[in-house]
Short mmCIF file of C-alpha atoms in Angstrom, two decimals:
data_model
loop_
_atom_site.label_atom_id
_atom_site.label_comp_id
_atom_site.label_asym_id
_atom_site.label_seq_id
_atom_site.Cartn_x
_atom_site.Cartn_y
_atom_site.Cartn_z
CA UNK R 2 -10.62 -11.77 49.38
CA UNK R 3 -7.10 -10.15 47.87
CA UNK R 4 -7.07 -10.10 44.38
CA UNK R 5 -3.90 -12.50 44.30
CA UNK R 6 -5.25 -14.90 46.88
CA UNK R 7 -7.51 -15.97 43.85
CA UNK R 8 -6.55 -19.71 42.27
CA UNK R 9 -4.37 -19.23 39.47
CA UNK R 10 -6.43 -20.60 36.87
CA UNK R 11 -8.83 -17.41 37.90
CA UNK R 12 -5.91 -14.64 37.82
CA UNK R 13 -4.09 -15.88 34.77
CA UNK R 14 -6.77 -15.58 32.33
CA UNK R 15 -7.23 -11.73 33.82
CA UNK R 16 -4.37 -11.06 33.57
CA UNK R 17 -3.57 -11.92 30.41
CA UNK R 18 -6.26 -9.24 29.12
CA UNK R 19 -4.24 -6.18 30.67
CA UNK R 20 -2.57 -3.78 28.39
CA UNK R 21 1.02 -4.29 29.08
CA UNK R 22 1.72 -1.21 30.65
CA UNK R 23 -0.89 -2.04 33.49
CA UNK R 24 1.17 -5.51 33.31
CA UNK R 25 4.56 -3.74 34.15
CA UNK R 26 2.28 -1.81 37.13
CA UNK R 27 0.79 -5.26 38.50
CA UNK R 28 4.53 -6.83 38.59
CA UNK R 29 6.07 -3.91 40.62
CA UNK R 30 3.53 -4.78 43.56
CA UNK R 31 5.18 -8.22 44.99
CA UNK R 32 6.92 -11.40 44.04
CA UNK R 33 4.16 -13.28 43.83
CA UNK R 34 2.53 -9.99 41.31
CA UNK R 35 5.72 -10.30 39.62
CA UNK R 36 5.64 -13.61 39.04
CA UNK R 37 1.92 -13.84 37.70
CA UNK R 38 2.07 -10.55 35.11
CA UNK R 39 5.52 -12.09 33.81
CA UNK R 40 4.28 -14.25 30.75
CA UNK R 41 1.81 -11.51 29.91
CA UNK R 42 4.52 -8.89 29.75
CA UNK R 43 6.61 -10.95 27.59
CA UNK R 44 4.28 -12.23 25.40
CA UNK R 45 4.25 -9.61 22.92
CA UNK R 46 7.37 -7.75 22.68
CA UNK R 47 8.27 -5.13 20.50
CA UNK R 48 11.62 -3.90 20.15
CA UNK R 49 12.77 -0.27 18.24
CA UNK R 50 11.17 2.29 17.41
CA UNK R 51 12.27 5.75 18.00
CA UNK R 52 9.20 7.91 16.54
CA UNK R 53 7.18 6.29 19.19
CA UNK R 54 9.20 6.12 22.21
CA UNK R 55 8.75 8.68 25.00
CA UNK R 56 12.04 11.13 25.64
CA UNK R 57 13.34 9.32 28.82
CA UNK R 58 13.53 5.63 27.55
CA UNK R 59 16.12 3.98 26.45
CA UNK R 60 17.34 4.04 22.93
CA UNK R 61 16.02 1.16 20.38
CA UNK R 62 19.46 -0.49 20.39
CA UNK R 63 19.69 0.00 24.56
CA UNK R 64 16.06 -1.78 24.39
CA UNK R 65 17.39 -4.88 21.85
CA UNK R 66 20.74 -5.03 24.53
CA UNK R 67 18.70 -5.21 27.65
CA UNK R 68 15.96 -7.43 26.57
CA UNK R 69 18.53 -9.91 25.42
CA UNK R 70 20.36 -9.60 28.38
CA UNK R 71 17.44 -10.63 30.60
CA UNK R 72 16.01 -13.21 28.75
CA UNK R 73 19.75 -14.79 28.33
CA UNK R 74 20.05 -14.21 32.38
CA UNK R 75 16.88 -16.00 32.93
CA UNK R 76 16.47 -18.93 31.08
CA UNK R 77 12.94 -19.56 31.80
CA UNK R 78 11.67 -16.62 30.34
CA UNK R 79 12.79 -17.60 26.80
CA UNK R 80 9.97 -19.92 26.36
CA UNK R 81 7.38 -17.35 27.63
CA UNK R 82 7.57 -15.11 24.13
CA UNK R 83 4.87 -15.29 22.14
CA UNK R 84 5.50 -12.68 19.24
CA UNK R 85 7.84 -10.28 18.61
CA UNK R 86 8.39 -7.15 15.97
CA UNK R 87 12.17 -5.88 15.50
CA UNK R 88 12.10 -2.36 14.03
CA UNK R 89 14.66 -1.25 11.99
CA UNK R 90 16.65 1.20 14.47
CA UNK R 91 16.43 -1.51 17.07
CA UNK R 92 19.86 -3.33 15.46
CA UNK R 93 21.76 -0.30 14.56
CA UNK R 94 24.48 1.25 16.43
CA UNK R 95 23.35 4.72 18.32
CA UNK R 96 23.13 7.75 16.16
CA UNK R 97 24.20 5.53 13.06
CA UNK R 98 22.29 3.82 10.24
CA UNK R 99 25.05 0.87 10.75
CA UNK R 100 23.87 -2.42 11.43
CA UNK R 101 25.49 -3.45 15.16
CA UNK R 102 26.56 -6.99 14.63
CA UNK R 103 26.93 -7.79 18.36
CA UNK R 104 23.40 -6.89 18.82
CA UNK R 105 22.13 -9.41 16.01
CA UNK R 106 24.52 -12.07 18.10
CA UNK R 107 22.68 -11.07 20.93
CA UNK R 108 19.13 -11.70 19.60
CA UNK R 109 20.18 -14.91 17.84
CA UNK R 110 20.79 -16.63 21.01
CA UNK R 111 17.51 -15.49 22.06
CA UNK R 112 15.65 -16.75 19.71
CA UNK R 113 17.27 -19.75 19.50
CA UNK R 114 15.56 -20.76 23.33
CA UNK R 115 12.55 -18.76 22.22
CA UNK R 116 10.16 -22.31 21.54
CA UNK R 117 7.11 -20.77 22.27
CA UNK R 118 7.55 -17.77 19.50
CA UNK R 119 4.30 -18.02 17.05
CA UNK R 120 4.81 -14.59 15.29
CA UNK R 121 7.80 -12.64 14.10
CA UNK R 122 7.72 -9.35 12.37
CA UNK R 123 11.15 -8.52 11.37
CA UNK R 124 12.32 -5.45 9.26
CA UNK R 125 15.02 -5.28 7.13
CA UNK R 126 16.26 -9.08 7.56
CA UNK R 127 18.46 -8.84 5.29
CA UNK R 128 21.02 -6.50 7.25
CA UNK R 129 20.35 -9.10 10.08
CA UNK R 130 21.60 -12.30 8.07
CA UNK R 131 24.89 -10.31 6.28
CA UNK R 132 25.54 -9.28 10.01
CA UNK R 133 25.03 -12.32 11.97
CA UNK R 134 24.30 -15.55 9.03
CA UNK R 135 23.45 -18.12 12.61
CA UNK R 136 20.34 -15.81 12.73
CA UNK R 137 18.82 -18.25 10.08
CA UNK R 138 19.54 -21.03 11.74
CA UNK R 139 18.07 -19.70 15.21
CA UNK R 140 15.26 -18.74 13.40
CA UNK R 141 14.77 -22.23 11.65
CA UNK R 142 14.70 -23.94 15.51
CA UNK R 143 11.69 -22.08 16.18
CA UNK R 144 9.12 -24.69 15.42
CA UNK R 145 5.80 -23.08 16.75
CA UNK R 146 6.70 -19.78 14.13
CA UNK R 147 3.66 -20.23 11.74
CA UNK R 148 3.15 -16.16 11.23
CA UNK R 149 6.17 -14.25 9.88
CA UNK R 150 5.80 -10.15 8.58
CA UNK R 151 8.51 -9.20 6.94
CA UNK R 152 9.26 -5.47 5.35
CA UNK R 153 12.50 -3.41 4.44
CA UNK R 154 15.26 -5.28 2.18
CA UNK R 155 14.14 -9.23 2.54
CA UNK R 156 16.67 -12.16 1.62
CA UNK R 157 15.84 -14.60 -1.25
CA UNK R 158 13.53 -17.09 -1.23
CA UNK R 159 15.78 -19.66 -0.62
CA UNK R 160 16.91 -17.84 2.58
CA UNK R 161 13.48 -17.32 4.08
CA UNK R 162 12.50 -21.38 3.23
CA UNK R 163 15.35 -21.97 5.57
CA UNK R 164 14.76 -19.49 8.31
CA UNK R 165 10.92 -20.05 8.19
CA UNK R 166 10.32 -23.88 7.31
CA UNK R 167 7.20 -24.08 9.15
CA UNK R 168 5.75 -21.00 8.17
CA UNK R 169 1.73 -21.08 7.25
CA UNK R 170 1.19 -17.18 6.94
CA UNK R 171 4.06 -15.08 5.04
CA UNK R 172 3.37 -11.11 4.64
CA UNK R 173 5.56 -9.01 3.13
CA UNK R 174 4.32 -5.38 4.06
CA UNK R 175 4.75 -2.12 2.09
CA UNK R 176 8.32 -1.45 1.31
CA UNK R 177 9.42 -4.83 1.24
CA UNK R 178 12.56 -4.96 -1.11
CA UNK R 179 13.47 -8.75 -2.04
CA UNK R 180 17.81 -8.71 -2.78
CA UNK R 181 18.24 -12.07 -4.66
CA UNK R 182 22.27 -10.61 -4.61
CA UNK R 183 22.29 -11.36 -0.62
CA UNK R 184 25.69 -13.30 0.13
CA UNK R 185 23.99 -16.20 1.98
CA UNK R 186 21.67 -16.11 -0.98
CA UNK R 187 24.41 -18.39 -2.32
CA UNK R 188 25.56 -20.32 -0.13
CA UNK R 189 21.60 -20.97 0.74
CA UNK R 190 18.97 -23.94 -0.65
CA UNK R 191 15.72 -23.83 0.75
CA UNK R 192 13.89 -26.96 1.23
CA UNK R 193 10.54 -25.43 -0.05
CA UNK R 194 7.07 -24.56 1.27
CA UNK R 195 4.23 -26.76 -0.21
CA UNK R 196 1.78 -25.93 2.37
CA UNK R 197 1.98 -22.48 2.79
CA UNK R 198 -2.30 -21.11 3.87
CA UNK R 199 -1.70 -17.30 2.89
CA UNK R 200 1.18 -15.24 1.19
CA UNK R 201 1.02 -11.76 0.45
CA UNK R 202 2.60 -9.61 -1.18
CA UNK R 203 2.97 -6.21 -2.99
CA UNK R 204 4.79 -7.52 -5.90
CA UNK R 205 5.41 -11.18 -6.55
CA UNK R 206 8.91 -12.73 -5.97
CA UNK R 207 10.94 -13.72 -9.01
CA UNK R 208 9.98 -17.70 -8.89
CA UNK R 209 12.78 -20.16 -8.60
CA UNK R 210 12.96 -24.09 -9.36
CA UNK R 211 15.13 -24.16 -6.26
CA UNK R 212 12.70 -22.75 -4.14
CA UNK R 213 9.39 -24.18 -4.62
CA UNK R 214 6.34 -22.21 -3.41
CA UNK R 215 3.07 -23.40 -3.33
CA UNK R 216 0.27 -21.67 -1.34
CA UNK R 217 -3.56 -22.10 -0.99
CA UNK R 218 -4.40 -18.19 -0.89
CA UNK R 219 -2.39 -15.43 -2.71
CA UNK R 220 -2.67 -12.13 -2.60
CA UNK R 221 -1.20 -9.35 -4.71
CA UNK R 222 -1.59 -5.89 -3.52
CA UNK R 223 -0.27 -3.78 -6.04
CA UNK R 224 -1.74 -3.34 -9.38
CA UNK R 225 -0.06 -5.21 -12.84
CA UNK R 226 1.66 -1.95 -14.32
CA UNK R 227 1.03 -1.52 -18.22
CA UNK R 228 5.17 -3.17 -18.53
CA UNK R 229 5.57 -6.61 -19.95
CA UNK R 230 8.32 -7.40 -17.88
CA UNK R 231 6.32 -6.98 -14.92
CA UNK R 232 3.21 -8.66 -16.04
CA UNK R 233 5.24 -12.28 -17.38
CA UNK R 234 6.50 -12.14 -13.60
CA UNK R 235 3.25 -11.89 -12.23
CA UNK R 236 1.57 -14.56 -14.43
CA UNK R 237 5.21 -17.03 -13.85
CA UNK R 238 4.88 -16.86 -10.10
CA UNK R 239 0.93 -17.28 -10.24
CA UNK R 240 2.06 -20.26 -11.99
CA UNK R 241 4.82 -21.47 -9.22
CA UNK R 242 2.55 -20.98 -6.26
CA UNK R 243 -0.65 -22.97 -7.81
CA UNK R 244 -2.96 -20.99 -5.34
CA UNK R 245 -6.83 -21.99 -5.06
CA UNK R 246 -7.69 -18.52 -4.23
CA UNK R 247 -6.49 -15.59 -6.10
CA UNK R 248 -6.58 -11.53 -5.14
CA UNK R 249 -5.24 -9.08 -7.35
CA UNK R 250 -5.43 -6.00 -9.41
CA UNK R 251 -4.36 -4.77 -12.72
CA UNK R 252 -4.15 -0.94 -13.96
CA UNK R 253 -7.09 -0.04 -16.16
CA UNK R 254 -4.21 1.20 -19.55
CA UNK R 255 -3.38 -2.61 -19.15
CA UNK R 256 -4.85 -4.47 -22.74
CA UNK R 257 -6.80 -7.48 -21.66
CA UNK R 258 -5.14 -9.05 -24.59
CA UNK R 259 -1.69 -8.26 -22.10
CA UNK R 260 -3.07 -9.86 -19.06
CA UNK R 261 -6.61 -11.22 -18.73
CA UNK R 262 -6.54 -13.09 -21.40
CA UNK R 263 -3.33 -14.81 -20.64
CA UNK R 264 -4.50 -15.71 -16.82
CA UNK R 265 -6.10 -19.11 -17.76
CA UNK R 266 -2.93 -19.57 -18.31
CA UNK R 267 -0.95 -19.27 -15.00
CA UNK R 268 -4.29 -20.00 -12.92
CA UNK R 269 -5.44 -23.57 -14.50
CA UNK R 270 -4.34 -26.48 -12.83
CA UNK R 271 -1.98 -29.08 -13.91
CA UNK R 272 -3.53 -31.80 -11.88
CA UNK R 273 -0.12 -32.22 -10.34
CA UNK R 274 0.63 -32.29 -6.60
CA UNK R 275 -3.18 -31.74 -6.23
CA UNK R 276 -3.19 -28.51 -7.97
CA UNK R 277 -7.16 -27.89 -9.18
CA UNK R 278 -6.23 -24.41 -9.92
CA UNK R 279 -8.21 -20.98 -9.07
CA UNK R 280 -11.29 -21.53 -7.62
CA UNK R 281 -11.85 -18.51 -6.10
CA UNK R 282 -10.74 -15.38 -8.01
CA UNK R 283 -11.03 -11.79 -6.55
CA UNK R 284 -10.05 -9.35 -9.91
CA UNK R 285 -9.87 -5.26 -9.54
CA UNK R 286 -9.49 -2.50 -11.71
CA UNK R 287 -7.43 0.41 -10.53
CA UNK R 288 -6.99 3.56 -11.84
CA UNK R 289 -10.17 4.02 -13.92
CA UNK R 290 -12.58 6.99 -12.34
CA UNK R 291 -15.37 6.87 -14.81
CA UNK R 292 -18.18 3.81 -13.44
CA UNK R 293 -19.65 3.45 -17.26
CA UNK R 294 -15.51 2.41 -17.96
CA UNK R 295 -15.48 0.16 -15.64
CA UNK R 296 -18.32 -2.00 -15.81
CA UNK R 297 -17.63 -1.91 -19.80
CA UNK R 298 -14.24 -3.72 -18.46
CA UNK R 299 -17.24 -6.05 -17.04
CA UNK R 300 -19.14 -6.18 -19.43
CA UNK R 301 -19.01 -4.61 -23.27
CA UNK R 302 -21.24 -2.22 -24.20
CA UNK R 303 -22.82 -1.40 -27.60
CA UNK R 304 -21.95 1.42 -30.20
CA UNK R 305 -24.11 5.06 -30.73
CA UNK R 306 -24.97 5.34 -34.31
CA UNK R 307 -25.93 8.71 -35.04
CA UNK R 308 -27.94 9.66 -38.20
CA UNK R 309 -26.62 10.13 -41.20
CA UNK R 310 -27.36 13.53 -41.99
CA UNK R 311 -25.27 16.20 -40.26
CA UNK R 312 -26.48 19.00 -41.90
CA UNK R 313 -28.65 19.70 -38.53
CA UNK R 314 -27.47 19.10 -35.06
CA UNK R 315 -29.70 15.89 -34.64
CA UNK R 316 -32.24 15.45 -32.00
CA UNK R 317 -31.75 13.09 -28.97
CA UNK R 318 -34.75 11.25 -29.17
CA UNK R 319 -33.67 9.91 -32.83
CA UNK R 320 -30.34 8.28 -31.27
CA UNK R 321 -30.74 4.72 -31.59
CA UNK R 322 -28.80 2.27 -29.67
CA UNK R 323 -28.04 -0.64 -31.23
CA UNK R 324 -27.64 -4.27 -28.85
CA UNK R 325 -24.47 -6.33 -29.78
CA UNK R 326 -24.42 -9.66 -29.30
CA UNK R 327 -23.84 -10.61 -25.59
CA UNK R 328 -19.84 -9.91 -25.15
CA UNK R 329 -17.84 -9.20 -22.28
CA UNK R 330 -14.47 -8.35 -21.66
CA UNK R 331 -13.03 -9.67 -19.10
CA UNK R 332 -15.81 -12.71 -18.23
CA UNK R 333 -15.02 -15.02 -21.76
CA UNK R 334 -10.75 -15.23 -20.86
CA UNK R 335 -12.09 -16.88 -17.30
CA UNK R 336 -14.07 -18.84 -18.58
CA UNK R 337 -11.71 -21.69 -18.56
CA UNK R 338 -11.09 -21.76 -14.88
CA UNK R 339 -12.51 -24.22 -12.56
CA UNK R 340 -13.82 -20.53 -10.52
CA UNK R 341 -16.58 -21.58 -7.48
CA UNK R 342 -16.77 -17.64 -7.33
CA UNK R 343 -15.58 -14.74 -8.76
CA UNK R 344 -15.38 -10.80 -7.59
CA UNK R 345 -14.76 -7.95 -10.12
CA UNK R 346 -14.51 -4.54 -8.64
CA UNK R 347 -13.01 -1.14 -9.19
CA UNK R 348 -10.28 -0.15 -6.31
CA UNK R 349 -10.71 3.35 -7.29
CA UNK R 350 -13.79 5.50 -6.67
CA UNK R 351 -15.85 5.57 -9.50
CA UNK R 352 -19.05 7.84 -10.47
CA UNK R 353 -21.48 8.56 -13.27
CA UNK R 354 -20.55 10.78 -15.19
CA UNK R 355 -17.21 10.95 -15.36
CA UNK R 356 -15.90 13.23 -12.33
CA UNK R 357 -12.97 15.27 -14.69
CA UNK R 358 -13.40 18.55 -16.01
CA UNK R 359 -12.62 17.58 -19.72
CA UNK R 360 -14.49 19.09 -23.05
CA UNK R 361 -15.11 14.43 -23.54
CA UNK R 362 -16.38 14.18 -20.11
CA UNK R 363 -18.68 17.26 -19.67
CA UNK R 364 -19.41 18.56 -23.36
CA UNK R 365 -21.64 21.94 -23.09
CA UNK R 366 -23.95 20.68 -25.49
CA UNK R 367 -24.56 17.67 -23.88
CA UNK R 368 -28.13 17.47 -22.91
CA UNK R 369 -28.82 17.02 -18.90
CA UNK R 370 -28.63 13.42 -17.71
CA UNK R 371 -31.58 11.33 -17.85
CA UNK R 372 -32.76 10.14 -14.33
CA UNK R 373 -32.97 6.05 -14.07
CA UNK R 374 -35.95 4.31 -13.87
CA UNK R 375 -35.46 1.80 -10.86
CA UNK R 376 -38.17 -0.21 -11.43
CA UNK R 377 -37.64 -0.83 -15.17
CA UNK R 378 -35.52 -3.92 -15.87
CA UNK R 379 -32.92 -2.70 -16.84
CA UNK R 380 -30.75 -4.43 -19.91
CA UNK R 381 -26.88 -4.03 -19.09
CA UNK R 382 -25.97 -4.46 -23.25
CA UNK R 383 -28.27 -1.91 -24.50
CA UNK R 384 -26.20 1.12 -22.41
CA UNK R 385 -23.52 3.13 -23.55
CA UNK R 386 -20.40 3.92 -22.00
CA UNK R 387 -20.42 8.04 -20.88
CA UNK R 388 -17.35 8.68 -22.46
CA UNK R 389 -17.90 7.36 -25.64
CA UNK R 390 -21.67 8.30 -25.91
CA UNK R 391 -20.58 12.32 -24.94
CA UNK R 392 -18.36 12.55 -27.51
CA UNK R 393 -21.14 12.00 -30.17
CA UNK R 394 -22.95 15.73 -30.81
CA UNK R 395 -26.26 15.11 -28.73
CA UNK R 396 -25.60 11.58 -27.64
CA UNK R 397 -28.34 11.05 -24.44
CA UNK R 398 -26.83 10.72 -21.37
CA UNK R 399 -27.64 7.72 -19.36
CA UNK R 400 -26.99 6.13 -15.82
CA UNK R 401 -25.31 3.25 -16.21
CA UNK R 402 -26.95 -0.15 -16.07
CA UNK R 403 -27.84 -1.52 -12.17
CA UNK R 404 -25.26 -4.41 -10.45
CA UNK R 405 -28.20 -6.97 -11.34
CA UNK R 406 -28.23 -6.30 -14.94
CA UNK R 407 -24.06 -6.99 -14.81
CA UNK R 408 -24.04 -9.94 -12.87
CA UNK R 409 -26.30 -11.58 -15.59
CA UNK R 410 -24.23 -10.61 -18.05
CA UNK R 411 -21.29 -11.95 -16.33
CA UNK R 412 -23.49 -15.25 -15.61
CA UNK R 413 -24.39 -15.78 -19.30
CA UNK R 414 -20.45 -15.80 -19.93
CA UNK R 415 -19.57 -18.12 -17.34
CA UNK R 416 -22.21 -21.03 -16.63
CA UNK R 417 -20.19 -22.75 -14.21
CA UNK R 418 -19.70 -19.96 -11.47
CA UNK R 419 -22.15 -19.99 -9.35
CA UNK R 420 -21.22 -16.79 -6.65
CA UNK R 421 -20.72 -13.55 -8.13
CA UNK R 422 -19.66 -10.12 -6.33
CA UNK R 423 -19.56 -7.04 -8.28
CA UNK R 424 -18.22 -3.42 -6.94
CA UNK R 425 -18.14 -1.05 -10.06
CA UNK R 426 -18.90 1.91 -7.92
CA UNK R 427 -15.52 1.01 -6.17
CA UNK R 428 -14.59 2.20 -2.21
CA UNK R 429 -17.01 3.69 0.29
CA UNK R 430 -16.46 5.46 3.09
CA UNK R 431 -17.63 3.60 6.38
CA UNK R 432 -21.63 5.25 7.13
CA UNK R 433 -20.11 5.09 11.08
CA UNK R 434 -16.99 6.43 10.51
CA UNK R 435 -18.11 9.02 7.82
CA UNK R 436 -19.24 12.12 7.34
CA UNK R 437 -15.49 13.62 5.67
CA UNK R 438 -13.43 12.13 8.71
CA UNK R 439 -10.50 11.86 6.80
CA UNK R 440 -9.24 8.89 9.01
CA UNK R 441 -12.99 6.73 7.99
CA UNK R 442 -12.44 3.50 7.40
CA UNK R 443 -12.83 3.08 3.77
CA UNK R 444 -13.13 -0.06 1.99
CA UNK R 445 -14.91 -2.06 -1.18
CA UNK R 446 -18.51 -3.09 -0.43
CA UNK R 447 -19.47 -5.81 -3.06
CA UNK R 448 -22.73 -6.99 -4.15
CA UNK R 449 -22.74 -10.43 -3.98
CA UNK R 450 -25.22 -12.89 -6.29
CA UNK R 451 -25.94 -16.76 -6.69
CA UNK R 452 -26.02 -17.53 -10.35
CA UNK R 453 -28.89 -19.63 -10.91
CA UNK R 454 -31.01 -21.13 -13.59
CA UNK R 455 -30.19 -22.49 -17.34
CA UNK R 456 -30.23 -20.94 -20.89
CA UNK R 457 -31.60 -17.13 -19.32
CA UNK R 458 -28.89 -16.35 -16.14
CA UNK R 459 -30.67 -15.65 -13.41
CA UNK R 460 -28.65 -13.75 -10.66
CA UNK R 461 -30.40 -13.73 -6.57
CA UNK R 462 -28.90 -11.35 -4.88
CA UNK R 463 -27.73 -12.41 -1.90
CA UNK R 464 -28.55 -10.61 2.20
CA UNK R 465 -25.66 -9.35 3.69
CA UNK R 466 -25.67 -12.44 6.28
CA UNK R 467 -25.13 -14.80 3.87
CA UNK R 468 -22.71 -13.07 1.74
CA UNK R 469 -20.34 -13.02 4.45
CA UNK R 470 -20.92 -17.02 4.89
CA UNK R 471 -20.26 -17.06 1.41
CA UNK R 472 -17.07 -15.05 1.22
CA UNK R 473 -15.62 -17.03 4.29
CA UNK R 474 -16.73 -20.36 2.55
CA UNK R 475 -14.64 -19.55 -0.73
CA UNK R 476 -11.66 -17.66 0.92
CA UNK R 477 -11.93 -20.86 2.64
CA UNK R 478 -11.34 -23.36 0.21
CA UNK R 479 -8.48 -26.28 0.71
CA UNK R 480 -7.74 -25.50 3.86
CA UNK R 481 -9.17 -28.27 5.24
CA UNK R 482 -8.89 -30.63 2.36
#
């Protein structure tokens, strides 16, 4: 039997699985071919791009001009795009970095008979609105647009709420630039997203009153820089967008008296427009390479008191440690949160000791480190930082506590989580992918634990199945509520 004598609920699921270029080969066959590989070929489209083009195509703006021009020929294709990604050299002129107003005109009426468009990933939109402002509009008529990317120099908020009203998913990649000075800025009101699922973001937005946002997942890529300016954004728009889960990272010169104590703040909720606050909170440190740092930013550790007499260099087995209450730093300022889980972890690699070649980090006289007795049960208060214990004449070096120890430490500080996942040891390298493949897929393997018992924490650790039926259960939350 011919391949297109099959019934067309057969070919057009098929078909719809080829790559587009063996699309474009299927439609040069016949009419009928033509016909059937159409939709697939214009579901995704992607427009610009002149790094990636091969040397006989057409130019990014020639593509933009004669994609238009079919699509506006033929009506009925319109409908058929699914997603589309403008690149930046798509909408200026040739060998220019002007924006070509006639070919934002051009795209405008396209997308104002493009119903069926679900995805948009646009760069530098806000070239596209000063050259042709009836792109908003045309954008706002797409109804089905629930996933928008946006990168480059982006419009203000109250320009995207009225391009984008129905918008669930809003991304702004790396090198997104917001320009609250925009000219339709002014002349713009947006009428608000209060059911946004996911936005994220490098840096946060500067909030308006005019332009409510409120999301149920927010994300924060870049860490909170050690600048006050910076951090009373990031806590204001936390604030504004009321989200129920929370990712983001702060730089490890950062006080917690700057941030982390002031996120209860910005993250409780009101109990207005349904707002429970965080429930889910996913907290990293970045830029801290030593592990014993970093899970003292977990959890405190207590001082090295050396002997009194210095009139001999004193012997490591008289060091006494000394147990300080149980204090941690970052655990008692979340306390009062409503968190259903909560993930600290280092976005940095970190090891034991300290990988810098720095008379603190490596004295000579330190003595060799101490290997770490897995079986013993370990208490993660009664070890020392490796910084601060080296710089004491004959301190011992020790390994650091174990993940177990930590997340009962963190459990004893906050009784009502009851999912913890702890990463001091920071990115891995992928055991597929590895083995110094400096394109391995790298990535932040946590530990997760169910906090369990009364008075003495007791933290399960949790298989790997299950942790990911946890983590989808939390990133989850209100989304169906």
């Amino acid at each position: 039997m011919p391949f297109l004598a099959l019934a067309p609920d057969v070919l057009q699921p098929i078909v719809g699985l080829l790559p587009t270029p063996d699309a474009l080969s299927l439609a040069r066959v016949s009419h009928s071919a033509h016909a059937l590989a159409l939709p697939r070929i214009l579901a995704h489209i992607t427009l610009g791009g002149a790094f990636h083009r091969p040397v006989h195509a057409l130019s990014p703006n020639a593509q933009l001009r004669a994609f238009c021009a079919s699509v506006l020929a033929h009506p009925v294709r319109a409908p058929l795009v699914r997603s589309i990604e403008l690149r930046r050299d798509a909408v200026r002129r040739e060998r220019t970095y002007e924006t070509d107003p006639d070919a934002v005109r051009l795209l405008a009426h396209v997308l104002t008979r493009a119903r069926g468009l679900q995805r948009a990933t646009l760069w530098g939109l806000t070239q596209l609105v000063d050259a042709c402002p009836s792109i908003v509009d045309a954008l706002a008529r797409c109804d089905r647009l629930t996933t928008v990317v946006l990168g480059g120099d982006v419009p203000a908020l109250a320009v995207l709420q009225r391009a984008f009203p129905h918008v669930r998913t809003l991304e702004f990649v790396e090198g997104a630039c917001f320009a609250p000075g925009s000219p339709a800025a002014a002349a713009s009101r947006g009428c608000g997203w209060h059911a946004l699922d996911r936005l994220s973001a490098a840096r946060p937005p500067a909030p308006t009153p005019s332009a409510p946002v409120r999301t149920r997942r927010l994300t924060l890529r870049d860490p909170v820089p050690n600048d006050e300016s910076a951090i009373a954004r990031t806590l204001a728009f936390i604030k504004h967008a009321r989200p129920l889960v929370l990712s983001l990272a702060v730089a490890a010169d950062v006080p917690d008296a700057a941030f982390v104590e002031r996120l209860h703040e910005a993250c409780t909720g009101d109990g207005t427009a349904g707002s429970a606050g965080v429930r889910f909170l996913e907290l990293s440190l970045s830029g801290c390479r030593s592990l014993a740092r970093v899970e003292s930013w977990m959890v405190s550790a207590p001082s090295v008191h050396p002997p009194s007499t210095r009139s001999a260099p004193p012997n490591p087995a008289d060091m006494t440690l000394t147990p300080s209450p149980p204090q941690t730093h970052t655990a008692p300022h979340l306390s009062a949160l409503p968190l259903a889980g909560l993930a600290l972890r280092s976005s940095t690699p970190a090891a034991f000791p300290t990988p810098r070649p720095t008379p603190a980090a490596s004295p000579l006289s330190s003595p060799p480190l101490l290997p770490a007795d897995p079986a013993a049960d370990v208490d993660a208060l009664a070890l020392d930082p490796d910084d601060r214990a080296q710089t004491v004449y004959g301190a011992v070096r020790r390994a650091p506590p174990g993940v177990a120890g930590l997340a009962r430490a963190v459990g004893d500080a906050l009784p009502g989580v009851r999912w913890l996942a702890l990463a001091p040891g920071g990115p891995v390298e992928d055991e597929q992918n590895g083995g110094g493949n400096p394109k391995a897929d790298v990535r932040v393997r946590c530990e997760w634990f169910e906090v369990v018992g009364k008075g003495r924490t007791r933290a399960r650790c949790v298989g790997e199945e299950e942790a990911v039926r946890v983590r989808r259960r939390l990133e989850g939350m209100g989304r169906w509520d």
